[in-house]
Coordinates of C-alpha atoms in Angstrom, one line a residue:
Chain A
X1 CA 25.9 2.9 -11.2
X2 CA 25.7 -0.7 -12.3
X3 CA 24.9 -3.3 -9.7
X4 CA 28.3 -4.3 -8.2
X5 CA 28.6 -8.1 -8.3
X6 CA 30.4 -8.7 -5.1
X7 CA 28.0 -7.4 -2.5
X8 CA 25.1 -8.9 -4.3
X9 CA 26.5 -12.4 -4.1
X10 CA 27.1 -11.8 -0.4
X11 CA 23.4 -10.8 0.0
X12 CA 22.3 -13.9 -1.8
X13 CA 24.2 -16.0 0.7
X14 CA 22.9 -14.6 3.9
X15 CA 20.7 -11.6 2.8
X16 CA 22.7 -9.0 4.8
X17 CA 20.6 -8.9 7.9
X18 CA 17.2 -8.5 6.2
X19 CA 15.8 -11.6 7.9
X20 CA 16.9 -10.1 11.2
X21 CA 14.9 -7.0 10.2
X22 CA 11.9 -9.3 9.8
X23 CA 12.5 -10.9 13.2
X24 CA 12.6 -7.5 14.8
X25 CA 9.5 -6.4 13.0
X26 CA 7.7 -9.6 14.2
X27 CA 8.7 -8.8 17.8
X28 CA 7.5 -5.3 17.4
X29 CA 4.1 -6.3 16.0
X30 CA 3.7 -9.0 18.6
X31 CA 4.5 -6.7 21.5
X32 CA 2.2 -4.0 20.1
X33 CA -0.7 -6.4 19.5
X34 CA -0.3 -7.9 23.0
X35 CA -0.2 -4.4 24.6
X36 CA -3.3 -3.3 22.8
X37 CA -5.1 -6.5 23.7
X38 CA -4.0 -6.3 27.3
X39 CA -5.0 -2.7 27.8
X40 CA -8.6 -3.5 26.7
X41 CA -10.1 -5.5 29.5
X42 CA -13.7 -5.7 28.3
X43 CA -13.0 -7.4 25.0
X44 CA -11.5 -10.8 24.4
X45 CA -8.1 -10.5 22.9
X46 CA -7.9 -11.1 19.2
X47 CA -4.8 -12.6 17.6
X48 CA -6.1 -13.2 14.1
X49 CA -4.4 -10.1 12.7
X50 CA -1.0 -11.1 14.1
X51 CA -1.3 -14.7 13.0
X52 CA -2.2 -13.6 9.4
X53 CA 0.6 -11.1 9.4
X54 CA 3.1 -13.7 10.7
X55 CA 2.0 -16.2 8.1
X56 CA 2.3 -13.6 5.3
X57 CA 5.8 -12.8 6.5
X58 CA 6.9 -16.4 6.5
X59 CA 5.3 -17.2 3.1
X60 CA 6.5 -14.0 1.6
X61 CA 10.2 -14.4 2.6
X62 CA 10.2 -18.1 1.6
X63 CA 8.7 -17.5 -1.8
X64 CA 10.9 -14.4 -2.4
X65 CA 14.1 -16.3 -1.4
X66 CA 13.1 -19.0 -3.8
X67 CA 12.3 -16.9 -6.8
X68 CA 14.1 -13.6 -6.3
X69 CA 17.3 -14.3 -4.3
X70 CA 19.0 -11.2 -5.7
X71 CA 16.2 -8.8 -4.9
X72 CA 16.5 -5.5 -3.0
X73 CA 16.8 -6.8 0.6
X74 CA 15.0 -3.9 2.3
X75 CA 11.7 -3.4 0.4
X76 CA 9.9 -6.5 1.7
X77 CA 10.9 -6.0 5.4
X78 CA 9.8 -2.3 5.2
X79 CA 6.4 -3.2 3.7
X80 CA 5.8 -5.9 6.3
X81 CA 6.9 -3.7 9.2
X82 CA 4.7 -0.8 8.1
X83 CA 1.6 -2.9 7.4
X84 CA 2.2 -4.8 10.7
X85 CA 2.1 -1.5 12.5
X86 CA -1.0 -0.6 10.5
X87 CA -2.7 -3.8 11.8
X88 CA -1.8 -2.9 15.4
X89 CA -3.1 0.6 14.9
X90 CA -6.4 -0.7 13.4
X91 CA -6.8 -3.3 16.1
X92 CA -6.4 -0.4 18.5
X93 CA -8.6 2.2 16.8
X94 CA -11.3 0.2 15.1
X95 CA -11.3 -3.5 16.1
X96 CA -14.3 -4.1 14.0
X97 CA -12.3 -3.6 10.9
X98 CA -9.2 -5.5 11.9
X99 CA -10.2 -8.9 10.6
X100 CA -11.2 -7.5 7.3
X101 CA -7.8 -5.7 7.0
X102 CA -6.0 -8.9 7.9
X103 CA -7.8 -10.7 5.1
X104 CA -6.8 -7.9 2.7
X105 CA -3.2 -8.3 3.8
X106 CA -3.2 -11.9 2.8
X107 CA -4.7 -11.0 -0.6
X108 CA -2.2 -8.2 -1.0
X109 CA 0.7 -10.5 -0.2
X110 CA -0.4 -12.9 -2.9
X111 CA -0.7 -10.0 -5.4
X112 CA 2.8 -8.9 -4.5
X113 CA 4.2 -12.4 -5.0
X114 CA 2.5 -12.7 -8.3
X115 CA 3.9 -9.3 -9.5
X116 CA 7.4 -10.2 -8.2
X117 CA 7.7 -13.8 -9.2
X118 CA 6.3 -13.8 -12.8
X119 CA 8.4 -11.9 -15.2
X120 CA 5.5 -11.9 -17.7
X121 CA 3.6 -9.4 -15.5
X122 CA 6.0 -6.6 -16.5
X123 CA 5.7 -7.5 -20.2
X124 CA 1.9 -7.5 -20.0
X125 CA 1.9 -4.1 -18.4
X126 CA 3.8 -2.8 -21.4
X127 CA 2.2 -4.8 -24.2
X128 CA -1.4 -4.3 -23.2
X129 CA -1.1 -0.7 -22.0
X130 CA -3.9 0.7 -24.1
X131 CA -6.2 -2.1 -23.1
X132 CA -5.3 -1.7 -19.4
X133 CA -5.8 2.0 -19.6
X134 CA -9.2 1.6 -21.3
X135 CA -10.2 -0.9 -18.7
X136 CA -9.2 1.4 -15.9
X137 CA -11.1 4.3 -17.5
X138 CA -14.2 2.1 -17.9
X139 CA -13.9 1.2 -14.2
X140 CA -13.6 4.9 -13.3
X141 CA -16.6 5.8 -15.4
X142 CA -18.5 3.0 -13.8
X143 CA -17.6 4.4 -10.4
X144 CA -19.1 7.8 -11.4
X145 CA -22.3 6.1 -12.4
X146 CA -22.6 3.3 -9.8
X147 CA -20.1 4.4 -7.2
X148 CA -20.9 3.9 -3.5
X149 CA -19.3 4.6 -0.2
X150 CA -19.1 1.7 2.2
X151 CA -19.6 4.0 5.2
X152 CA -23.1 4.9 3.9
X153 CA -22.9 8.6 4.6
X154 CA -25.0 10.4 1.9
X155 CA -22.4 13.2 1.4
X156 CA -19.3 11.1 1.5
X157 CA -17.4 10.8 -1.8
X158 CA -18.6 7.7 -3.8
X159 CA -15.3 6.3 -4.9
X160 CA -15.9 2.6 -4.4
X161 CA -17.3 -0.1 -6.6
X162 CA -19.1 -2.8 -4.7
X163 CA -19.9 -6.4 -5.3
X164 CA -21.8 -7.7 -2.3
X165 CA -19.7 -6.9 0.8
X166 CA -16.5 -6.4 -1.1
X167 CA -15.6 -2.9 -2.1
X168 CA -12.8 -1.7 -4.4
X169 CA -11.6 1.7 -5.3
X170 CA -10.8 1.9 -9.0
X171 CA -8.7 5.0 -8.7
X172 CA -6.2 2.9 -6.7
X173 CA -5.8 0.5 -9.6
X174 CA -5.4 3.5 -11.9
X175 CA -2.1 4.3 -10.0
X176 CA -0.3 1.3 -11.3
X177 CA -1.8 1.4 -14.8
X178 CA -1.2 5.0 -15.3
X179 CA 2.4 4.9 -14.2
X180 CA 3.0 1.8 -16.4
X181 CA 1.4 3.5 -19.3
X182 CA 3.4 6.7 -18.9
X183 CA 6.6 4.8 -18.4
X184 CA 6.2 2.7 -21.6
X185 CA 4.9 5.6 -23.6
X186 CA 7.7 8.1 -22.6
X187 CA 10.3 5.3 -22.6
X188 CA 9.6 4.6 -26.2
X189 CA 9.9 8.3 -26.9
X190 CA 13.4 8.2 -25.4
X191 CA 14.4 5.0 -27.1
X192 CA 13.4 6.1 -30.5
X193 CA 15.0 9.5 -30.3
X194 CA 18.2 8.4 -28.6
X195 CA 21.0 8.6 -31.2
X196 CA 24.2 8.9 -29.4
X197 CA 23.5 7.4 -26.0
X198 CA 22.8 10.7 -24.3
X199 CA 19.3 9.6 -23.2
X200 CA 18.4 12.6 -21.1
X201 CA 18.7 15.3 -23.6
X202 CA 16.7 13.4 -26.2
X203 CA 13.0 14.0 -26.5
X204 CA 13.8 17.7 -26.7
X205 CA 11.4 18.4 -29.6
X206 CA 8.1 18.1 -27.7
X207 CA 6.2 17.2 -30.8
X208 CA 2.4 17.4 -30.5
X209 CA 2.3 14.0 -32.2
X210 CA 4.0 12.5 -29.2
X211 CA 2.3 14.6 -26.5
X212 CA -1.1 15.1 -27.9
X213 CA -2.6 11.7 -27.2
X214 CA -1.0 11.6 -23.8
X215 CA -2.3 15.0 -22.7
X216 CA -5.8 13.9 -23.9
X217 CA -5.6 10.8 -21.9
X218 CA -4.5 12.8 -19.0
X219 CA -7.2 15.4 -19.2
X220 CA -9.7 12.6 -19.3
X221 CA -8.4 11.2 -16.1
X222 CA -8.3 14.5 -14.4
X223 CA -11.9 15.4 -15.4
X224 CA -13.1 12.1 -14.0
X225 CA -11.2 12.5 -10.8
X226 CA -12.2 16.1 -10.2
X227 CA -15.8 15.0 -11.0
X228 CA -15.5 12.5 -8.2
X229 CA -14.1 15.1 -5.8
X230 CA -11.2 12.8 -5.2
X231 CA -8.8 15.7 -5.3
X232 CA -5.9 14.2 -3.3
X233 CA -5.6 11.4 -5.9
X234 CA -6.0 13.9 -8.8
X235 CA -3.2 16.0 -7.3
X236 CA -1.0 12.9 -6.8
X237 CA -1.5 11.8 -10.4
X238 CA -0.6 15.2 -11.8
X239 CA 2.6 15.5 -9.8
X240 CA 3.8 12.0 -10.7
X241 CA 2.9 12.7 -14.3
X242 CA 4.9 16.0 -14.3
X243 CA 7.8 14.2 -12.7
X244 CA 7.9 11.4 -15.2
X245 CA 7.6 13.9 -18.1
X246 CA 10.5 15.8 -16.6
X247 CA 12.6 12.7 -16.2
X248 CA 11.9 11.6 -19.8
X249 CA 12.7 15.0 -21.3
X250 CA 15.2 16.6 -18.8
X251 CA 13.4 19.9 -19.4
X252 CA 13.3 22.2 -16.4
X253 CA 10.3 24.1 -17.9
X254 CA 8.1 21.1 -17.2
X255 CA 8.6 21.4 -13.5
X256 CA 8.0 25.1 -13.5
X257 CA 4.9 24.7 -15.8
X258 CA 3.6 21.9 -13.7
X259 CA 3.9 24.0 -10.5
X260 CA 2.1 26.8 -12.2
X261 CA -0.7 24.5 -13.3
X262 CA -1.0 23.0 -9.9
X263 CA -1.3 26.5 -8.4
X264 CA -3.9 27.5 -11.0
X265 CA -5.9 24.3 -10.5
X266 CA -5.7 24.9 -6.8
X267 CA -7.1 28.4 -7.0
X268 CA -9.8 27.3 -9.4
X269 CA -10.7 24.4 -7.1
X270 CA -10.8 26.8 -4.2
X271 CA -13.4 28.9 -5.9
X272 CA -15.4 26.0 -7.4
X273 CA -15.5 23.3 -4.8
X274 CA -16.8 23.7 -1.2
X275 CA -14.6 20.8 -0.1
X276 CA -11.4 22.4 -1.2
X277 CA -12.4 25.8 0.2
X278 CA -13.1 24.1 3.6
X279 CA -9.8 22.3 3.5
X280 CA -7.8 25.4 2.7
X281 CA -9.6 27.6 5.2
X282 CA -9.1 25.1 8.1
X283 CA -5.5 24.7 7.0
X284 CA -4.9 28.5 7.3
X285 CA -6.7 28.8 10.6
X286 CA -8.6 25.9 12.2
X287 CA -9.2 27.4 15.6
X288 CA -12.3 29.5 15.0
X289 CA -14.1 26.3 14.0
X290 CA -12.3 23.9 16.2
X291 CA -15.6 22.5 17.5
X292 CA -17.3 21.7 14.2
X293 CA -15.8 21.8 10.7
X294 CA -12.2 21.7 11.8
X295 CA -12.8 19.3 14.6
X296 CA -10.8 16.4 13.0
X297 CA -7.6 18.4 12.2
X298 CA -7.7 20.1 15.6
X299 CA -8.0 16.7 17.4
X300 CA -5.2 15.5 15.2
X301 CA -2.9 18.3 16.4
X302 CA -4.0 17.6 20.0
X303 CA -3.0 14.0 19.5
X304 CA 0.5 15.0 18.3
X305 CA 0.9 17.2 21.3
X306 CA -0.4 14.6 23.7
X307 CA 2.1 12.0 22.4
X308 CA 5.2 13.9 23.3
X309 CA 8.5 12.2 22.7
X310 CA 7.9 8.6 23.8
X311 CA 4.1 8.5 23.3
X312 CA 1.3 7.5 25.7
X313 CA 2.0 3.8 25.0
X314 CA 0.0 1.4 22.8
X315 CA -3.6 1.3 23.9
X316 CA -3.1 4.0 26.5
X317 CA -3.7 7.2 24.6
X318 CA -7.0 8.5 23.5
X319 CA -6.7 8.8 19.7
X320 CA -10.3 7.8 19.2
X321 CA -11.2 11.5 19.7
X322 CA -10.1 11.9 16.1
X323 CA -13.0 11.0 13.8
X324 CA -12.2 8.0 11.5
X325 CA -8.7 7.9 12.9
X326 CA -8.0 4.4 11.4
X327 CA -8.1 5.7 7.9
X328 CA -6.6 9.0 6.8
X329 CA -5.6 10.1 10.3
X330 CA -3.8 7.0 11.4
X331 CA -0.5 8.9 11.5
X332 CA -1.9 11.2 14.2
X333 CA -3.1 8.2 16.2
X334 CA 0.3 6.6 15.9
X335 CA 1.9 9.9 17.0
X336 CA -0.2 10.0 20.2
X337 CA 0.5 6.4 21.3
X338 CA 4.1 6.0 20.0
X339 CA 5.3 9.6 20.2
X340 CA 8.0 11.3 18.3
X341 CA 9.9 8.0 18.2
X342 CA 7.1 6.4 16.2
X343 CA 6.8 9.4 13.9
X344 CA 10.5 9.4 13.1
X345 CA 10.4 5.7 12.5
X346 CA 7.6 6.0 10.0
X347 CA 9.3 8.9 8.3
X348 CA 12.5 7.0 8.1
X349 CA 10.8 4.0 6.6
X350 CA 9.3 6.0 3.8
X351 CA 12.6 7.8 3.3
X352 CA 14.4 4.5 2.9
X353 CA 11.6 3.3 0.6
X354 CA 12.2 6.4 -1.6
X355 CA 15.9 5.9 -1.6
X356 CA 15.7 2.2 -2.5
X357 CA 13.2 2.8 -5.2
X358 CA 15.3 5.5 -6.9
X359 CA 18.4 3.3 -6.6
X360 CA 16.5 0.6 -8.4
X361 CA 15.7 3.1 -11.1
X362 CA 19.4 4.1 -11.4
X363 CA 20.4 0.5 -12.1
X364 CA 18.2 0.5 -15.2
X365 CA 20.1 3.3 -16.9
X366 CA 19.7 2.0 -20.4
X367 CA 16.2 0.7 -20.1
X368 CA 13.9 3.7 -19.9
X369 CA 10.7 1.7 -19.3
X370 CA 12.0 0.1 -16.2
X371 CA 13.7 3.2 -15.0
X372 CA 10.5 5.4 -15.4
X373 CA 8.4 2.6 -13.9
X374 CA 10.5 2.3 -10.8
X375 CA 10.6 6.1 -10.3
X376 CA 6.9 6.4 -11.0
X377 CA 5.8 3.7 -8.5
X378 CA 8.2 4.9 -5.8
X379 CA 6.9 8.5 -6.2
X380 CA 3.3 7.3 -6.1
X381 CA 4.0 5.6 -2.7
X382 CA 6.2 8.2 -1.2
X383 CA 4.4 11.4 -2.4
X384 CA 1.1 9.9 -1.1
X385 CA 2.7 9.3 2.2
X386 CA 4.1 12.8 2.3
X387 CA 0.8 14.4 1.3
X388 CA -1.2 12.7 4.1
X389 CA 1.5 13.0 6.8
X390 CA 1.9 16.7 6.0
X391 CA -1.9 17.0 5.9
X392 CA -2.5 15.7 9.4
X393 CA 0.2 17.9 10.9
X394 CA -1.3 20.9 9.1
X395 CA 1.8 21.5 7.0
X396 CA -0.2 21.2 3.8
X397 CA -4.0 21.4 3.2
X398 CA -5.6 18.0 4.0
X399 CA -6.0 15.7 1.0
X400 CA -8.0 12.6 1.7
X401 CA -5.5 9.9 0.7
X402 CA -4.5 6.9 2.8
X403 CA -1.1 6.5 4.4
X404 CA 0.4 3.7 2.3
X405 CA 0.6 0.3 4.1
X406 CA -0.6 1.7 7.4
X407 CA -4.1 3.1 6.9
X408 CA -7.2 1.0 6.9
X409 CA -8.3 0.3 3.4
X410 CA -8.2 -2.9 1.3
X411 CA -7.7 -1.4 -2.2
X412 CA -4.9 0.9 -0.9
X413 CA -3.1 -2.0 0.8
X414 CA -3.5 -4.2 -2.3
X415 CA -2.1 -1.6 -4.6
X416 CA 0.8 -0.7 -2.3
X417 CA 1.8 -4.4 -2.1
X418 CA 1.5 -4.8 -5.9
X419 CA 3.7 -1.8 -6.4
X420 CA 6.2 -3.3 -4.0
X421 CA 6.1 -6.5 -5.9
X422 CA 6.9 -4.7 -9.2
X423 CA 9.7 -2.9 -7.5
X424 CA 11.1 -6.2 -6.2
X425 CA 11.0 -7.6 -9.7
X426 CA 12.8 -4.6 -11.1
X427 CA 15.4 -4.8 -8.4
X428 CA 16.4 -8.3 -9.2
X429 CA 17.6 -7.4 -12.7
X430 CA 14.5 -7.7 -14.8
X431 CA 15.3 -8.5 -18.4
Chain B
X1 CA -0.8 -4.8 39.2
X2 CA 0.6 -7.7 37.3
X3 CA -1.3 -6.5 34.2
X4 CA 0.3 -3.1 34.6
X5 CA 3.7 -4.7 34.9
X6 CA 3.1 -6.9 31.8
X7 CA 1.9 -3.8 29.9
X8 CA 5.1 -2.0 30.9
X9 CA 7.2 -4.9 29.8
X10 CA 5.4 -5.1 26.5
X11 CA 5.8 -1.4 25.9
X12 CA 9.5 -1.7 26.6
X13 CA 9.8 -4.6 24.2
X14 CA 7.9 -2.8 21.5
X15 CA 10.0 0.3 22.0
X16 CA 13.3 -1.7 21.9
X17 CA 12.3 -3.7 18.9
X18 CA 11.3 -0.5 17.1
X19 CA 14.6 1.2 17.9
X20 CA 16.4 -2.1 16.9
X21 CA 14.6 -2.2 13.6
X22 CA 15.6 1.4 12.8
X23 CA 19.2 0.9 13.9
X24 CA 19.5 -2.3 11.9
X25 CA 17.9 -0.6 8.9
X26 CA 20.4 2.2 9.0
X27 CA 23.3 -0.2 9.6
X28 CA 22.4 -2.2 6.5
X29 CA 22.2 1.0 4.5
X30 CA 25.5 2.2 5.8
X31 CA 27.1 -1.1 4.9
X32 CA 25.8 -1.1 1.4
X33 CA 26.9 2.4 0.9
X34 CA 30.3 1.5 2.1
X35 CA 30.4 -1.4 -0.3
X36 CA 29.4 0.7 -3.3
X37 CA 31.9 3.4 -2.2
X38 CA 34.7 0.8 -2.2
X39 CA 33.6 -0.4 -5.7
X40 CA 33.5 3.1 -6.9
X41 CA 36.9 3.8 -5.5
X42 CA 38.4 0.7 -7.1
X43 CA 36.8 1.7 -10.4
X44 CA 38.1 5.2 -10.1
X45 CA 41.6 4.0 -9.4
X46 CA 41.5 1.6 -12.4
X47 CA 40.0 3.7 -15.1
X48 CA 41.8 7.1 -14.8
X49 CA 43.7 8.2 -17.8
X50 CA 45.8 11.2 -18.9
X51 CA 45.7 12.4 -22.5
X52 CA 48.4 14.7 -23.9
X53 CA 47.3 17.6 -25.9
X54 CA 49.0 18.1 -29.2
X55 CA 48.6 21.4 -31.1
X56 CA 47.7 20.4 -34.7
X57 CA 48.9 22.4 -37.7
X58 CA 45.5 24.1 -38.4
X59 CA 45.2 25.5 -34.9
X60 CA 42.8 22.9 -33.6
X61 CA 43.7 20.6 -30.7
X62 CA 44.3 16.9 -30.8
X63 CA 44.7 14.5 -28.0
X64 CA 46.8 11.4 -27.7
X65 CA 45.5 8.1 -26.6
X66 CA 45.2 8.4 -22.8
X67 CA 47.9 6.9 -20.7
X68 CA 46.6 4.8 -17.8
X69 CA 47.5 6.5 -14.5
X70 CA 49.4 4.6 -11.9
X71 CA 49.0 4.9 -8.1
X72 CA 52.1 7.0 -8.3
X73 CA 52.6 8.7 -11.7
X74 CA 55.7 10.9 -11.9
X75 CA 56.0 13.6 -14.6
X76 CA 59.3 15.4 -15.5
X77 CA 62.1 15.9 -17.9
X78 CA 64.4 13.2 -16.5
X79 CA 64.2 9.8 -18.1
X80 CA 63.2 7.9 -15.0
X81 CA 59.8 9.6 -14.8
X82 CA 56.7 7.7 -15.8
X83 CA 55.7 10.4 -18.2
X84 CA 58.7 12.1 -19.8
X85 CA 58.3 15.6 -21.1
X86 CA 60.9 17.1 -23.3
X87 CA 60.4 20.7 -22.7
X88 CA 62.9 23.4 -21.7
X89 CA 60.4 24.9 -19.2
X90 CA 59.9 21.6 -17.3
X91 CA 62.0 20.5 -14.3
X92 CA 63.7 17.1 -14.1
X93 CA 61.2 16.0 -11.4
X94 CA 58.4 18.3 -12.1
X95 CA 55.1 16.9 -10.6
X96 CA 53.4 13.7 -9.7
X97 CA 49.8 12.3 -9.6
X98 CA 48.9 10.1 -6.8
X99 CA 45.8 8.1 -5.7
X100 CA 44.9 8.7 -2.1
X101 CA 41.7 8.6 -0.1
X102 CA 39.7 7.6 -3.1
X103 CA 40.8 10.7 -5.1
X104 CA 43.4 11.5 -7.7
X105 CA 45.8 14.3 -6.5
X106 CA 48.1 16.4 -8.5
X107 CA 51.3 17.5 -6.6
X108 CA 54.0 19.9 -7.6
X109 CA 57.5 18.7 -6.7
X110 CA 59.0 22.2 -6.2
X111 CA 59.5 22.7 -9.9
X112 CA 61.1 25.8 -11.3
X113 CA 58.2 27.1 -13.3
X114 CA 55.3 25.5 -11.3
X115 CA 52.5 23.2 -12.3
X116 CA 49.3 24.6 -13.6
X117 CA 45.8 23.1 -13.0
X118 CA 43.3 24.7 -15.3
X119 CA 45.8 27.4 -16.0
X120 CA 46.5 28.4 -12.4
X121 CA 49.6 27.4 -10.5
X122 CA 48.9 25.0 -7.7
X123 CA 50.4 25.2 -4.2
X124 CA 51.1 21.8 -2.8
X125 CA 48.4 19.2 -3.7
X126 CA 45.1 19.6 -5.5
X127 CA 42.3 17.1 -6.2
X128 CA 41.7 16.2 -9.9
X129 CA 38.4 15.8 -11.5
X130 CA 37.3 14.7 -15.0
X131 CA 38.2 17.1 -17.7
X132 CA 40.8 19.0 -15.7
X133 CA 43.7 20.4 -17.7
X134 CA 47.2 20.0 -16.3
X135 CA 49.9 22.3 -17.6
X136 CA 53.6 21.4 -17.3
X137 CA 56.0 23.7 -19.1
X138 CA 54.4 24.1 -22.6
X139 CA 52.7 20.7 -22.4
X140 CA 49.1 20.2 -21.6
X141 CA 47.4 17.1 -20.3
X142 CA 43.7 16.3 -19.9
X143 CA 42.5 14.2 -17.0
X144 CA 40.0 11.5 -17.9
X145 CA 38.0 10.0 -15.1
X146 CA 35.1 8.4 -16.9
X147 CA 33.3 7.4 -13.6
X148 CA 33.2 10.9 -12.3
X149 CA 29.6 11.9 -11.4
X150 CA 30.1 15.4 -12.7
X151 CA 30.3 14.0 -16.2
X152 CA 27.2 11.9 -15.8
X153 CA 25.1 14.8 -14.8
X154 CA 25.4 16.6 -18.1

């Protein structure tokens, strides 16, 4: 499915309604912000978040129109819409964090524009992959030794590196570096073994020479992550890794083997780690402990019930019963105040994101690095969203990952936007 | 009271813009899918070929260079057909292949001995896909639709 030339030239002329999407997103974020501020009489209204968001949207679309006129038209509006909604939700749930999140949004936008506008960025990801991987590993090791948690709870997982008042989560950075590493490594495997143009059935001989170093790298990452008890991220990495390996080899056994490995790891983790045991127990039946250990998930379910179809209205529900609702449980808070309509909207946005990302991958049929990179980044974003959304509705055991673009969290937002930037670059026919 | 009214207006505005965003999103998707469907249809119409199978002396099969299919390709023994078959078991106006609704169709024209698609006689019209074998009398033709997804999936 090569990019058809005719519709693209039409998009470049008047971008096929994507700017109207941004206008509607702006109206939505404005109305949401205003409603939240209005329903909170004791506190002076705070418009910093909206102003920063609006400036980001204008600068972003101007720069993208200038440098990437033939990009995918939907990715940027989707990212802006979701993160604008996130700002409204944070302003509602934890106003103290809203300014900080707005600052991170500005930083994230700059990162996205750098990733999208400079073609060298992609080449560097490929050329310096070992260096980048080593750097990411060093950062992760440093997190084990020096890691902190900004919330200051003694038992909370220490996943952050802090310099002064700025905290960063190295495992977020690892998402991009790992996908880029796997994509270039597996891509070369495909390219070197492809004799007759049938790319998918190449790579069949899973030689230890090819897979050995990669599995070693992988085990190292897993050990570090499990050591840190960041099991959601470990799970995410493993699933994306298995998917990329499957795409590169076309071998069904990888999916089956991967599923078995996840199951074995899950059972082992259930026996070894109290956290996992707790998560699985309250997933199976939260009600006996609804007042203490399962309080968060039960309150989340209550919030979904309270929301109904149209929701309580922005600022009018009581989602603050959910502990730390602005982070992992933001989806439940949105469900209470925006109802089923809001839930369906967020699900649709992530669905469209997945579809656009995979379409970008399809346009790079002959370039395995770009193809695998697009698939890997899309999967990172969307699977993470699925994991946490399914977690808060008790469809899957809860894994403590953020909801991309929406949850509070600077590192997460920064990495999501950088991934979007790389996808935008790939969508406009990277060389 | 006025604050409540303003809140209601803002809620409506937010809800409408949310619904509008979603509708526009799906409209853009629908339009881009339509555009690529049209592209695909044009390409399918342009790149379809029909190759004639020739039995070689050593028992293996050989294929002729494919003939590009027309919007209306007639096959039969009479000389005014697009593809002429000289075969005692074929009728003068035996069958035709037409392009309709984005698909290639094989249609039997009430021939004496019938038209076979993958070795079975067809009734009326049948959709063709890449690699299908058309049998007319003792002749066999292979349909080549290089853009068919079925072929890419292998």
